[in-house]
Amino acid sequence: MDLPDDLIALERAAEEQRARLEGLDGAEYEAQLRAWREASAAALAAIADHAAATGTARYEVEMAVKRAVRHGETPAD
């Protein structure tokens, strides 16, 4: 599956926001949680748009993007 760079960048940004939650509490945690949720929502929206535009199942696109970001796997065409 050919994945656009912007999908990878959005998912990577969401993962970076999630990682920043570690060690936070209180108001800092809540603010970072909102930042993570916003980044994640942006990534998921872009994934859904790409899936619709290419006629691919959203789940397949999402899993390919997550594998590429989290495991450094290059999706097969």
PDB file of N, CA and C in Angstrom, residues 1 3 44 47-48 51-52 56-67:
ATOM      1  N   MET A   1       0.854  -1.173   0.000  1.00  0.00           N
ATOM      2  CA  MET A   1       0.000   0.000   0.000  1.00  0.00           C
ATOM      3  C   MET A   1       0.899   1.234   0.000  1.00  0.00           C
ATOM      4  N   LEU A   3       1.554   4.818   0.978  1.00  0.00           N
ATOM      5  CA  LEU A   3       1.073   5.768   1.981  1.00  0.00           C
ATOM      6  C   LEU A   3       1.710   7.128   1.767  1.00  0.00           C
ATOM      7  N   LEU A  44      -6.362  10.450  12.339  1.00  0.00           N
ATOM      8  CA  LEU A  44      -7.451   9.544  11.968  1.00  0.00           C
ATOM      9  C   LEU A  44      -8.326  10.127  10.863  1.00  0.00           C
ATOM     10  N   ILE A  47      -6.437   9.705   7.653  1.00  0.00           N
ATOM     11  CA  ILE A  47      -6.462   8.282   7.285  1.00  0.00           C
ATOM     12  C   ILE A  47      -7.807   7.943   6.642  1.00  0.00           C
ATOM     13  N   ALA A  48      -8.891   8.401   7.249  1.00  0.00           N
ATOM     14  CA  ALA A  48     -10.230   8.134   6.706  1.00  0.00           C
ATOM     15  C   ALA A  48     -10.396   8.758   5.323  1.00  0.00           C
ATOM     16  N   ALA A  51      -8.389   6.695   2.857  1.00  0.00           N
ATOM     17  CA  ALA A  51      -9.070   5.420   2.605  1.00  0.00           C
ATOM     18  C   ALA A  51     -10.245   5.618   1.642  1.00  0.00           C
ATOM     19  N   ALA A  52     -11.033   6.647   1.874  1.00  0.00           N
ATOM     20  CA  ALA A  52     -12.184   6.918   1.005  1.00  0.00           C
ATOM     21  C   ALA A  52     -11.732   7.269  -0.409  1.00  0.00           C
ATOM     22  N   THR A  56      -9.898   2.063  -0.208  1.00  0.00           N
ATOM     23  CA  THR A  56      -9.284   1.074   0.679  1.00  0.00           C
ATOM     24  C   THR A  56     -10.005   1.122   2.021  1.00  0.00           C
ATOM     25  N   ALA A  57     -10.093  -0.009   2.683  1.00  0.00           N
ATOM     26  CA  ALA A  57     -10.719  -0.033   4.005  1.00  0.00           C
ATOM     27  C   ALA A  57      -9.921   0.854   4.959  1.00  0.00           C
ATOM     28  N   ARG A  58     -10.633   1.676   5.716  1.00  0.00           N
ATOM     29  CA  ARG A  58      -9.981   2.583   6.654  1.00  0.00           C
ATOM     30  C   ARG A  58      -9.092   1.830   7.629  1.00  0.00           C
ATOM     31  N   TYR A  59      -9.567   0.698   8.114  1.00  0.00           N
ATOM     32  CA  TYR A  59      -8.793  -0.099   9.054  1.00  0.00           C
ATOM     33  C   TYR A  59      -7.450  -0.508   8.451  1.00  0.00           C
ATOM     34  N   GLU A  60      -7.456  -0.926   7.201  1.00  0.00           N
ATOM     35  CA  GLU A  60      -6.208  -1.343   6.541  1.00  0.00           C
ATOM     36  C   GLU A  60      -5.224  -0.186   6.439  1.00  0.00           C
ATOM     37  N   VAL A  61      -5.724   0.982   6.078  1.00  0.00           N
ATOM     38  CA  VAL A  61      -4.849   2.155   5.984  1.00  0.00           C
ATOM     39  C   VAL A  61      -4.311   2.510   7.358  1.00  0.00           C
ATOM     40  N   GLU A  62      -5.189   2.522   8.353  1.00  0.00           N
ATOM     41  CA  GLU A  62      -4.769   2.875   9.717  1.00  0.00           C
ATOM     42  C   GLU A  62      -3.694   1.923  10.232  1.00  0.00           C
ATOM     43  N   MET A  63      -3.901   0.636  10.037  1.00  0.00           N
ATOM     44  CA  MET A  63      -2.917  -0.333  10.525  1.00  0.00           C
ATOM     45  C   MET A  63      -1.583  -0.210   9.779  1.00  0.00           C
ATOM     46  N   ALA A  64      -1.633   0.059   8.494  1.00  0.00           N
ATOM     47  CA  ALA A  64      -0.398   0.239   7.722  1.00  0.00           C
ATOM     48  C   ALA A  64       0.368   1.475   8.210  1.00  0.00           C
ATOM     49  N   VAL A  65      -0.365   2.546   8.496  1.00  0.00           N
ATOM     50  CA  VAL A  65       0.275   3.765   8.993  1.00  0.00           C
ATOM     51  C   VAL A  65       0.883   3.512  10.364  1.00  0.00           C
ATOM     52  N   LYS A  66       0.151   2.866  11.246  1.00  0.00           N
ATOM     53  CA  LYS A  66       0.655   2.587  12.596  1.00  0.00           C
ATOM     54  C   LYS A  66       1.884   1.681  12.547  1.00  0.00           C
ATOM     55  N   ARG A  67       1.857   0.663  11.684  1.00  0.00           N
ATOM     56  CA  ARG A  67       3.043  -0.215  11.550  1.00  0.00           C
ATOM     57  C   ARG A  67       4.241   0.574  11.056  1.00  0.00           C
TER      58      ARG A  67
END
